[in-house]
Short mmCIF file of C-alpha atoms (C1' of nucleotides) in Angstrom, two decimals:
data_model
loop_
_atom_site.label_atom_id
_atom_site.label_comp_id
_atom_site.label_asym_id
_atom_site.label_seq_id
_atom_site.Cartn_x
_atom_site.Cartn_y
_atom_site.Cartn_z
CA MET A 1337 16.50 7.66 17.89
CA ALA A 1338 13.40 9.15 16.39
CA GLU A 1339 9.73 9.16 17.21
CA ARG A 1340 7.09 6.83 15.89
CA THR A 1341 5.36 9.49 13.82
CA GLN A 1342 8.66 10.20 12.15
CA TYR A 1343 9.05 6.54 11.27
CA GLU A 1344 5.55 6.49 9.84
CA GLU A 1345 6.37 9.46 7.66
CA LEU A 1346 9.58 7.78 6.55
CA MET A 1347 7.63 4.67 5.63
CA ARG A 1348 5.29 6.75 3.49
CA GLN A 1349 8.27 8.16 1.63
CA PHE A 1350 9.68 4.67 1.14
CA SER A 1351 6.39 3.51 -0.26
CA ALA A 1352 6.03 6.50 -2.55
CA PHE A 1353 9.53 5.98 -3.87
CA GLY A 1354 8.14 3.21 -6.04
CA ALA A 1355 6.79 5.84 -8.42
CA VAL A 1356 10.31 7.15 -8.97
CA ARG A 1357 11.65 3.69 -9.66
CA ARG A 1358 8.88 2.92 -12.13
CA GLU A 1359 9.43 6.15 -13.99
CA LEU A 1360 13.11 5.35 -14.30
CA GLY A 1361 12.25 1.87 -15.47
CA ARG A 1362 10.04 3.20 -18.24
CA ILE A 1363 12.86 4.98 -20.03
CA MET A 1364 15.02 1.85 -20.19
CA PRO A 1365 15.43 -0.13 -23.42
CA SER A 1366 12.66 -2.69 -23.75
CA ASP A 1367 15.10 -5.58 -23.91
CA CYS A 1368 17.00 -4.41 -20.85
CA PRO A 1369 14.77 -4.49 -17.76
CA GLY A 1370 15.90 -3.38 -14.34
CA GLY A 1371 17.47 -6.66 -13.35
CA SER A 1372 19.63 -6.74 -16.45
CA ALA A 1373 20.60 -3.11 -16.03
CA ALA A 1374 21.68 -3.77 -12.45
CA VAL A 1375 23.84 -6.69 -13.52
CA LEU A 1376 25.54 -4.67 -16.24
CA THR A 1377 26.09 -1.66 -14.02
CA LEU A 1378 27.64 -3.67 -11.21
CA LEU A 1379 29.93 -5.56 -13.57
CA ASP A 1380 31.03 -2.29 -15.08
CA ARG A 1381 31.68 -0.79 -11.68
CA TYR A 1382 33.37 -3.68 -9.90
CA GLY A 1383 34.80 -5.72 -12.76
CA ASP A 1384 34.69 -9.46 -13.35
CA MET A 1385 33.19 -11.51 -10.57
CA ARG A 1386 31.50 -14.78 -9.73
CA MET A 1387 27.76 -15.37 -9.45
CA SER A 1388 27.86 -15.43 -5.68
CA LYS A 1389 29.61 -12.09 -5.54
CA LEU A 1390 27.13 -10.54 -7.90
CA ALA A 1391 24.24 -11.92 -5.85
CA GLU A 1392 25.73 -10.29 -2.80
CA LEU A 1393 26.08 -6.93 -4.53
CA LEU A 1394 22.54 -7.16 -5.86
CA ALA A 1395 21.34 -8.13 -2.38
CA VAL A 1396 19.06 -10.77 -3.84
CA ASP A 1397 19.03 -14.55 -3.80
CA MET A 1398 21.43 -16.28 -6.13
CA SER A 1399 18.54 -17.91 -7.96
CA VAL A 1400 17.35 -14.44 -8.91
CA THR A 1401 20.85 -13.49 -9.94
CA SER A 1402 21.10 -16.57 -12.12
CA ARG A 1403 17.92 -15.62 -13.89
CA HIS A 1404 19.04 -12.05 -14.54
CA VAL A 1405 22.45 -13.18 -15.70
CA ALA A 1406 20.93 -15.70 -18.11
CA HIS A 1407 18.93 -12.92 -19.71
CA VAL A 1408 21.97 -10.72 -20.09
CA VAL A 1409 24.05 -13.57 -21.49
CA ASP A 1410 21.35 -14.26 -24.06
CA ARG A 1411 21.70 -10.66 -25.24
CA GLY A 1412 25.45 -11.11 -25.59
CA TRP A 1413 26.25 -8.38 -23.09
CA ILE A 1414 28.25 -10.57 -20.72
CA GLU A 1415 29.98 -13.93 -20.96
CA ARG A 1416 30.20 -16.72 -18.41
CA SER A 1417 33.62 -18.36 -18.33
CA PRO A 1418 34.41 -21.38 -16.18
CA ASP A 1419 36.56 -20.57 -13.18
CA PRO A 1420 39.80 -22.58 -13.47
CA ALA A 1421 40.28 -22.36 -9.72
CA ASP A 1422 36.86 -23.79 -8.88
CA LYS A 1423 34.93 -25.64 -11.54
CA ARG A 1424 31.66 -25.03 -9.75
CA SER A 1425 32.01 -21.29 -10.26
CA ARG A 1426 31.62 -19.17 -13.34
CA ILE A 1427 33.34 -15.85 -13.97
CA LEU A 1428 31.16 -13.09 -15.35
CA ARG A 1429 32.65 -10.51 -17.68
CA LEU A 1430 31.26 -7.64 -19.72
CA THR A 1431 31.60 -8.01 -23.49
CA PRO A 1432 32.30 -5.01 -25.75
CA GLY A 1433 28.60 -5.01 -26.61
CA GLY A 1434 27.86 -4.98 -22.91
CA ARG A 1435 29.96 -1.89 -22.43
CA VAL A 1436 28.05 -0.19 -25.19
CA GLN A 1437 24.84 -1.10 -23.43
CA VAL A 1438 26.15 0.26 -20.12
CA GLY A 1439 26.89 3.53 -21.86
CA GLU A 1440 23.38 3.68 -23.23
CA LEU A 1441 21.87 3.00 -19.82
CA SER A 1442 24.02 5.68 -18.26
CA ARG A 1443 23.04 8.15 -20.95
CA ARG A 1444 19.32 7.55 -20.50
CA THR A 1445 19.29 7.71 -16.73
CA ALA A 1446 21.49 10.78 -16.64
CA GLN A 1447 19.17 12.48 -19.10
CA LEU A 1448 16.06 11.77 -17.06
CA LEU A 1449 17.67 12.72 -13.77
CA ALA A 1450 19.08 15.92 -15.25
CA ASP A 1451 15.57 16.82 -16.31
CA ARG A 1452 13.76 15.92 -13.12
CA LEU A 1453 16.42 17.26 -10.76
CA SER A 1454 17.20 20.36 -12.77
CA ASP A 1455 16.47 22.58 -9.78
CA TRP A 1456 18.55 20.52 -7.35
CA SER A 1457 22.00 21.78 -6.48
CA ASP A 1458 25.07 19.58 -6.53
CA GLU A 1459 25.12 19.67 -2.75
CA GLU A 1460 21.52 18.57 -2.44
CA VAL A 1461 22.03 15.62 -4.77
CA ALA A 1462 25.20 14.72 -2.90
CA LEU A 1463 23.33 14.88 0.39
CA LEU A 1464 20.64 12.54 -0.89
CA ILE A 1465 23.30 10.14 -2.09
CA GLN A 1466 24.99 10.24 1.30
CA LEU A 1467 21.81 9.61 3.23
CA MET A 1468 20.69 6.77 0.98
CA THR A 1469 24.14 5.22 1.19
CA ARG A 1470 23.98 5.34 4.93
CA LEU A 1471 20.44 4.02 4.91
CA ARG A 1472 21.57 1.03 2.93
CA ALA A 1473 24.43 0.53 5.35
CA SER A 1474 22.09 0.72 8.32
CA PHE A 1475 19.90 -1.94 6.79
CA GLY A 1476 23.18 -3.44 5.74
CA ASP A 1477 23.51 -7.08 5.13
CA CYS A 1478 20.57 -7.93 7.28
CA ARG A 1479 20.24 -11.14 5.32
CA ALA A 1480 23.69 -12.14 6.44
CA ALA A 1481 23.19 -10.87 9.98
CA PRO A 1482 19.49 -10.81 10.79
CA LEU A 1483 19.57 -10.04 14.48
CA ARG A 1484 23.18 -9.21 15.18
CA PRO A 1485 23.93 -5.50 14.76
CA ALA A 1486 27.64 -5.86 14.08
CA ALA A 1487 29.10 -3.03 16.14
CA SER A 1488 32.44 -3.26 14.38
CA GLU A 1489 31.95 -0.62 11.73
CA THR A 1490 28.96 1.66 12.00
CA PRO A 1491 29.34 4.80 9.88
CA HIS A 1492 27.96 7.75 11.79
CA ALA A 1493 28.66 10.61 9.42
CA PRO A 1494 27.63 10.44 5.79
CA HIS A 1495 30.32 9.17 3.53
CA ALA A 1496 32.10 10.99 0.77
CA PRO A 1497 29.71 12.25 -1.87
CA HIS A 1498 30.81 10.02 -4.69
CA ALA A 1499 32.21 7.03 -2.83
CA PRO A 1500 33.60 5.48 -6.00
CA HIS A 1501 35.07 2.43 -4.29
CA HIS A 1502 33.70 -0.03 -1.84
CA GLU A 1503 35.06 -2.77 0.33
CA LEU A 1504 34.74 -5.88 -1.74
CA GLU A 1505 36.70 -8.41 0.29
CA HIS A 1506 33.70 -8.86 2.52
CA THR A 1507 32.53 -12.23 1.30
CA THR A 1508 29.41 -12.67 3.39
CA ARG A 1509 27.31 -15.08 1.46
CA THR A 1510 23.86 -16.15 2.57
CA PRO A 1511 24.60 -18.36 5.58
CA ALA A 1512 22.89 -21.71 5.54
CA MET B 982 22.42 20.74 -11.87
CA ALA B 983 24.78 17.89 -11.10
CA GLU B 984 27.32 15.91 -13.05
CA ARG B 985 26.78 12.65 -14.83
CA THR B 986 28.91 10.65 -12.41
CA GLN B 987 26.76 11.98 -9.60
CA TYR B 988 23.64 10.79 -11.39
CA GLU B 989 25.19 7.39 -11.87
CA GLU B 990 25.92 7.18 -8.18
CA LEU B 991 22.38 8.26 -7.39
CA MET B 992 21.06 5.54 -9.68
CA ARG B 993 23.10 2.95 -7.82
CA GLN B 994 21.56 4.08 -4.56
CA PHE B 995 18.09 3.93 -6.07
CA SER B 996 18.75 0.42 -7.25
CA ALA B 997 20.18 -0.69 -3.93
CA PHE B 998 17.19 0.73 -2.12
CA GLY B 999 15.27 -2.35 -3.18
CA ALA B 1000 16.99 -4.29 -0.41
CA VAL B 1001 15.54 -1.91 2.17
CA ARG B 1002 12.05 -2.27 0.73
CA ARG B 1003 12.27 -6.04 0.72
CA GLU B 1004 13.48 -6.14 4.30
CA LEU B 1005 10.53 -4.00 5.34
CA GLY B 1006 8.21 -6.23 3.37
CA ARG B 1007 9.41 -9.33 5.18
CA ILE B 1008 8.23 -8.16 8.57
CA MET B 1009 4.70 -7.48 7.38
CA PRO B 1010 1.82 -9.85 8.22
CA SER B 1011 1.59 -12.58 5.62
CA ASP B 1012 -1.97 -11.66 4.71
CA CYS B 1013 -1.14 -7.98 4.31
CA PRO B 1014 1.34 -7.49 1.45
CA GLY B 1015 2.75 -4.13 0.48
CA GLY B 1016 -0.12 -3.12 -1.75
CA SER B 1017 -2.67 -3.73 0.98
CA ALA B 1018 -0.56 -1.90 3.53
CA ALA B 1019 -0.30 1.11 1.24
CA VAL B 1020 -4.07 1.21 0.77
CA LEU B 1021 -4.71 1.06 4.50
CA THR B 1022 -2.08 3.65 5.33
CA LEU B 1023 -3.36 6.15 2.79
CA LEU B 1024 -6.97 5.73 3.88
CA ASP B 1025 -5.91 6.26 7.46
CA ARG B 1026 -3.96 9.34 6.54
CA TYR B 1027 -6.31 11.06 4.10
CA GLY B 1028 -9.70 9.69 5.10
CA ASP B 1029 -12.49 8.30 2.94
CA MET B 1030 -11.98 8.64 -0.79
CA ARG B 1031 -12.93 7.23 -4.16
CA MET B 1032 -10.98 4.67 -6.15
CA SER B 1033 -9.64 7.25 -8.57
CA LYS B 1034 -8.29 9.37 -5.74
CA LEU B 1035 -6.62 6.39 -4.14
CA ALA B 1036 -5.08 5.43 -7.46
CA GLU B 1037 -3.69 8.92 -7.74
CA LEU B 1038 -2.22 8.77 -4.26
CA LEU B 1039 -0.73 5.35 -4.92
CA ALA B 1040 0.64 6.63 -8.24
CA VAL B 1041 -0.36 3.41 -9.97
CA ASP B 1042 -2.99 2.51 -12.54
CA MET B 1043 -6.52 2.21 -11.30
CA SER B 1044 -6.60 -1.44 -12.32
CA VAL B 1045 -3.81 -2.05 -9.84
CA THR B 1046 -5.65 -0.07 -7.22
CA SER B 1047 -8.80 -2.09 -7.81
CA ARG B 1048 -6.87 -5.29 -7.26
CA HIS B 1049 -5.31 -4.09 -4.01
CA VAL B 1050 -8.61 -2.75 -2.75
CA ALA B 1051 -10.36 -6.03 -3.50
CA HIS B 1052 -7.81 -7.86 -1.38
CA VAL B 1053 -8.26 -5.45 1.50
CA VAL B 1054 -12.04 -5.61 1.25
CA ASP B 1055 -11.85 -9.42 1.38
CA ARG B 1056 -10.03 -9.10 4.68
CA GLY B 1057 -12.73 -6.83 6.03
CA TRP B 1058 -10.35 -3.94 6.60
CA ILE B 1059 -12.17 -1.46 4.39
CA GLU B 1060 -15.66 -1.20 2.95
CA ARG B 1061 -16.80 0.02 -0.46
CA SER B 1062 -19.96 2.08 -0.31
CA PRO B 1063 -21.75 3.36 -3.42
CA ASP B 1064 -21.37 7.07 -3.95
CA PRO B 1065 -24.87 8.63 -3.87
CA ALA B 1066 -23.62 11.54 -5.96
CA ASP B 1067 -22.22 9.35 -8.74
CA LYS B 1068 -23.34 5.76 -9.03
CA ARG B 1069 -20.24 4.84 -10.97
CA SER B 1070 -18.03 5.67 -8.01
CA ARG B 1071 -17.45 3.86 -4.77
CA ILE B 1072 -16.40 5.41 -1.51
CA LEU B 1073 -13.68 3.62 0.40
CA ARG B 1074 -13.66 3.69 4.17
CA LEU B 1075 -11.59 2.03 6.87
CA THR B 1076 -13.46 -0.37 9.14
CA PRO B 1077 -12.66 -0.71 12.85
CA GLY B 1078 -10.77 -3.87 11.98
CA GLY B 1079 -8.89 -1.90 9.38
CA ARG B 1080 -7.80 0.61 11.98
CA VAL B 1081 -6.53 -2.20 14.15
CA GLN B 1082 -4.55 -3.47 11.18
CA VAL B 1083 -3.12 -0.01 10.53
CA GLY B 1084 -1.95 0.10 14.10
CA GLU B 1085 -0.27 -3.27 13.75
CA LEU B 1086 1.48 -2.17 10.56
CA SER B 1087 2.65 0.99 12.23
CA ARG B 1088 3.92 -0.94 15.22
CA ARG B 1089 5.92 -3.38 13.12
CA THR B 1090 7.50 -0.80 10.84
CA ALA B 1091 8.35 1.49 13.73
CA GLN B 1092 9.97 -1.40 15.53
CA LEU B 1093 12.14 -2.36 12.58
CA LEU B 1094 13.12 1.21 11.78
CA ALA B 1095 13.92 1.93 15.42
CA ASP B 1096 16.26 -1.04 15.35
CA ARG B 1097 17.95 -0.35 12.04
CA LEU B 1098 18.18 3.41 12.49
CA SER B 1099 19.09 3.32 16.15
CA ASP B 1100 22.21 5.38 15.51
CA TRP B 1101 20.43 8.01 13.40
CA SER B 1102 19.52 11.29 15.04
CA ASP B 1103 16.11 12.89 14.75
CA GLU B 1104 17.59 15.51 12.49
CA GLU B 1105 19.14 12.97 10.15
CA VAL B 1106 15.90 11.06 9.79
CA ALA B 1107 14.05 14.31 9.20
CA LEU B 1108 16.56 15.28 6.55
CA LEU B 1109 16.10 12.00 4.72
CA ILE B 1110 12.33 12.44 4.87
CA GLN B 1111 12.68 15.95 3.51
CA LEU B 1112 14.90 14.94 0.62
CA MET B 1113 12.78 11.96 -0.35
CA THR B 1114 9.68 14.14 -0.23
CA ARG B 1115 11.28 16.61 -2.55
CA LEU B 1116 12.52 13.83 -4.79
CA ARG B 1117 8.99 12.56 -5.12
CA ALA B 1118 7.80 16.07 -5.93
CA SER B 1119 10.50 16.50 -8.53
CA PHE B 1120 9.31 13.37 -10.26
CA GLY B 1121 5.85 14.83 -10.46
CA ASP B 1122 3.98 13.03 -7.74
CA CYS B 1123 0.39 13.93 -7.12
CA ARG B 1124 0.56 13.54 -3.37
CA ALA B 1125 1.67 17.17 -3.20
CA ALA B 1126 -2.00 18.09 -3.45
CA PRO B 1127 -3.73 16.25 -0.62
CA LEU B 1128 -7.45 15.71 -0.68
CA ARG B 1129 -9.06 15.91 2.71
CA PRO B 1130 -6.55 15.39 5.48
CA ALA B 1131 -7.88 13.19 8.23
CA ALA B 1132 -8.58 14.82 11.55
CA SER B 1133 -5.51 13.23 13.05
CA GLU B 1134 -2.75 14.99 11.24
CA THR B 1135 -2.04 17.39 8.43
CA PRO B 1136 0.30 16.30 5.66
CA HIS B 1137 3.38 18.42 6.04
CA ALA B 1138 5.48 19.09 3.01
CA PRO B 1139 8.93 20.08 4.25
CA HIS B 1140 10.32 20.75 0.81
CA ALA B 1141 10.92 24.14 -0.71
CA PRO B 1142 8.04 25.76 -2.60
CA HIS B 1143 8.76 24.88 -6.17
CA ALA B 1144 6.20 23.75 -8.67
CA PRO B 1145 6.23 20.13 -9.84
CA HIS B 1146 6.90 19.53 -13.49
CA HIS B 1147 3.43 18.51 -14.47
CA GLU B 1148 0.97 19.48 -11.84
CA LEU B 1149 -1.81 17.14 -12.75
CA GLU B 1150 -0.74 14.28 -14.89
CA HIS B 1151 -3.44 11.83 -13.98
CA THR B 1152 -1.76 8.80 -15.45
CA THR B 1153 -3.76 6.55 -13.20
CA ARG B 1154 -5.81 5.42 -16.11
CA THR B 1155 -5.34 3.44 -19.23
CA PRO B 1156 -5.76 5.84 -22.13
CA ALA B 1157 -8.96 4.91 -23.89
"C1'" DT C 40 29.08 -33.44 3.63
"C1'" DA C 41 29.27 -28.61 2.06
"C1'" DT C 42 29.23 -25.23 -1.59
"C1'" DT C 43 28.19 -23.13 -6.36
"C1'" DG C 44 25.01 -22.48 -9.46
"C1'" DT C 45 20.63 -23.77 -12.10
"C1'" DT C 46 15.80 -24.75 -12.60
"C1'" DA C 47 10.83 -25.25 -11.15
"C1'" DT C 48 7.20 -23.21 -8.78
"C1'" DA C 49 4.65 -19.67 -6.60
"C1'" DC C 50 3.64 -15.07 -5.18
"C1'" DT C 51 3.60 -9.81 -5.53
"C1'" DC C 52 3.41 -5.72 -8.20
"C1'" DT C 53 2.51 -3.46 -12.40
"C1'" DA C 54 0.55 -1.93 -17.07
"C1'" DT C 55 -2.42 -2.63 -21.14
"C1'" DA C 56 -6.68 -3.72 -23.01
"C1'" DA C 57 -11.36 -5.11 -23.02
"C1'" DC C 58 -15.42 -4.89 -20.57
"C1'" DT C 59 -19.73 -2.92 -17.54
"C1'" DA C 60 -22.42 0.61 -15.79
"C1'" DT C 61 -23.21 4.94 -15.30
"C1'" DA C 62 -22.86 10.10 -16.68
"C1'" DT D 1064 -19.32 10.03 -26.20
"C1'" DA D 1065 -16.87 10.17 -21.87
"C1'" DT D 1066 -15.87 8.61 -17.21
"C1'" DA D 1067 -15.45 5.20 -12.90
"C1'" DG D 1068 -14.34 0.97 -11.95
"C1'" DT D 1069 -13.54 -4.18 -12.80
"C1'" DT D 1070 -11.36 -8.13 -14.84
"C1'" DA D 1071 -8.16 -10.80 -17.98
"C1'" DT D 1072 -3.74 -11.22 -19.48
"C1'" DA D 1073 1.12 -10.53 -19.66
"C1'" DG D 1074 5.59 -9.20 -17.94
"C1'" DA D 1075 9.13 -8.22 -14.32
"C1'" DG D 1076 11.06 -9.18 -9.67
"C1'" DT D 1077 11.63 -12.09 -5.91
"C1'" DA D 1078 12.01 -16.25 -2.58
"C1'" DT D 1079 11.92 -21.17 -1.53
"C1'" DA D 1080 12.96 -25.69 -2.62
"C1'" DA D 1081 14.84 -29.35 -5.27
"C1'" DC D 1082 18.52 -30.49 -8.08
"C1'" DA D 1083 23.38 -31.31 -10.41
"C1'" DA D 1084 28.20 -30.75 -10.31
"C1'" DT D 1085 32.15 -29.97 -7.76
"C1'" DA D 1086 34.94 -29.19 -3.49
#
DNA sequence: TATTGTTATACTCTATAACTATA
DNA sequence: TATAGTTATAGAGTATAACAATA
């Protein structure tokens, strides 16, 4: 538990973080805005998935996801196949062109971060990753559980630096 | 210097941070969106200032600042006085009602953060603040050079003394 | 009746450019 | 001519609600 002045300072940092996001957005390809980049990156990381799963990973409403996905499909970077198991669903999959695009996004962001964080050590970057990962977990799926702090699994210590794999069987969709 | 996979992981955390911002935005008063809250908070922290200074602190274009300020003025939370020294400029100042609003914003954000970060220690929160402050500095933020700190508190910069990339890149203006 | 996904609408934030009024 | 600020316009991101198709 922290003090109120500490929370105010944290809020200022959260607000100021927008400048970092915008700078990262500026170096993206003009036909691949942030929403599209997020879709491609998540599909590359977690593999084929349905719209609902992608919406959960993006932590946005499915209507927003649908809009982003439509843009990416128009560019030919992913394809929407009907799900044979459930004809309401559609399976999203990266195309070869999409993988090329993912590589380009990775290259650009790595270049900018390598420049801006040139005086950061590996350990410092890893620490920031850990804290932001935990922050996200603490705010967790507050859409799925607005007022119930699920005491089942609360990570106290920061996770592994890279954390390459996540728990994906957790199918908490926006509850009606 | 870090590796590319580390940068990719950092990018994912940056992207996922949007969910935290949106959650914080939801608990704000409906007539005080994020832009207005940022204006009020900065005026409370740094005291009276001109539009250009506020734009620099917000790290957005002055046209954006003007729009946010107009909204806040409409609500009666700040007032725009002509600058006697330069009739092109306008001095921004919090009104008593604005201070009340700042207090309400502070109360709401502190309440949400206290709930979500209930299992974070003081030191962990301080560490996150420190790293995000340094991140902002690494991306060349202008808030490292504060104007006139308000009597209440002095902006503390917990990061190591290293020079930002471009000290004064006043990109708060459309190039003429 | 419930769920998956799409579309329509509205709102916020942002940048660019054109404009005014001062300097 | 240059600067401080405003306004118009456009683009991206998001949420809500209404809708169609399927379970």
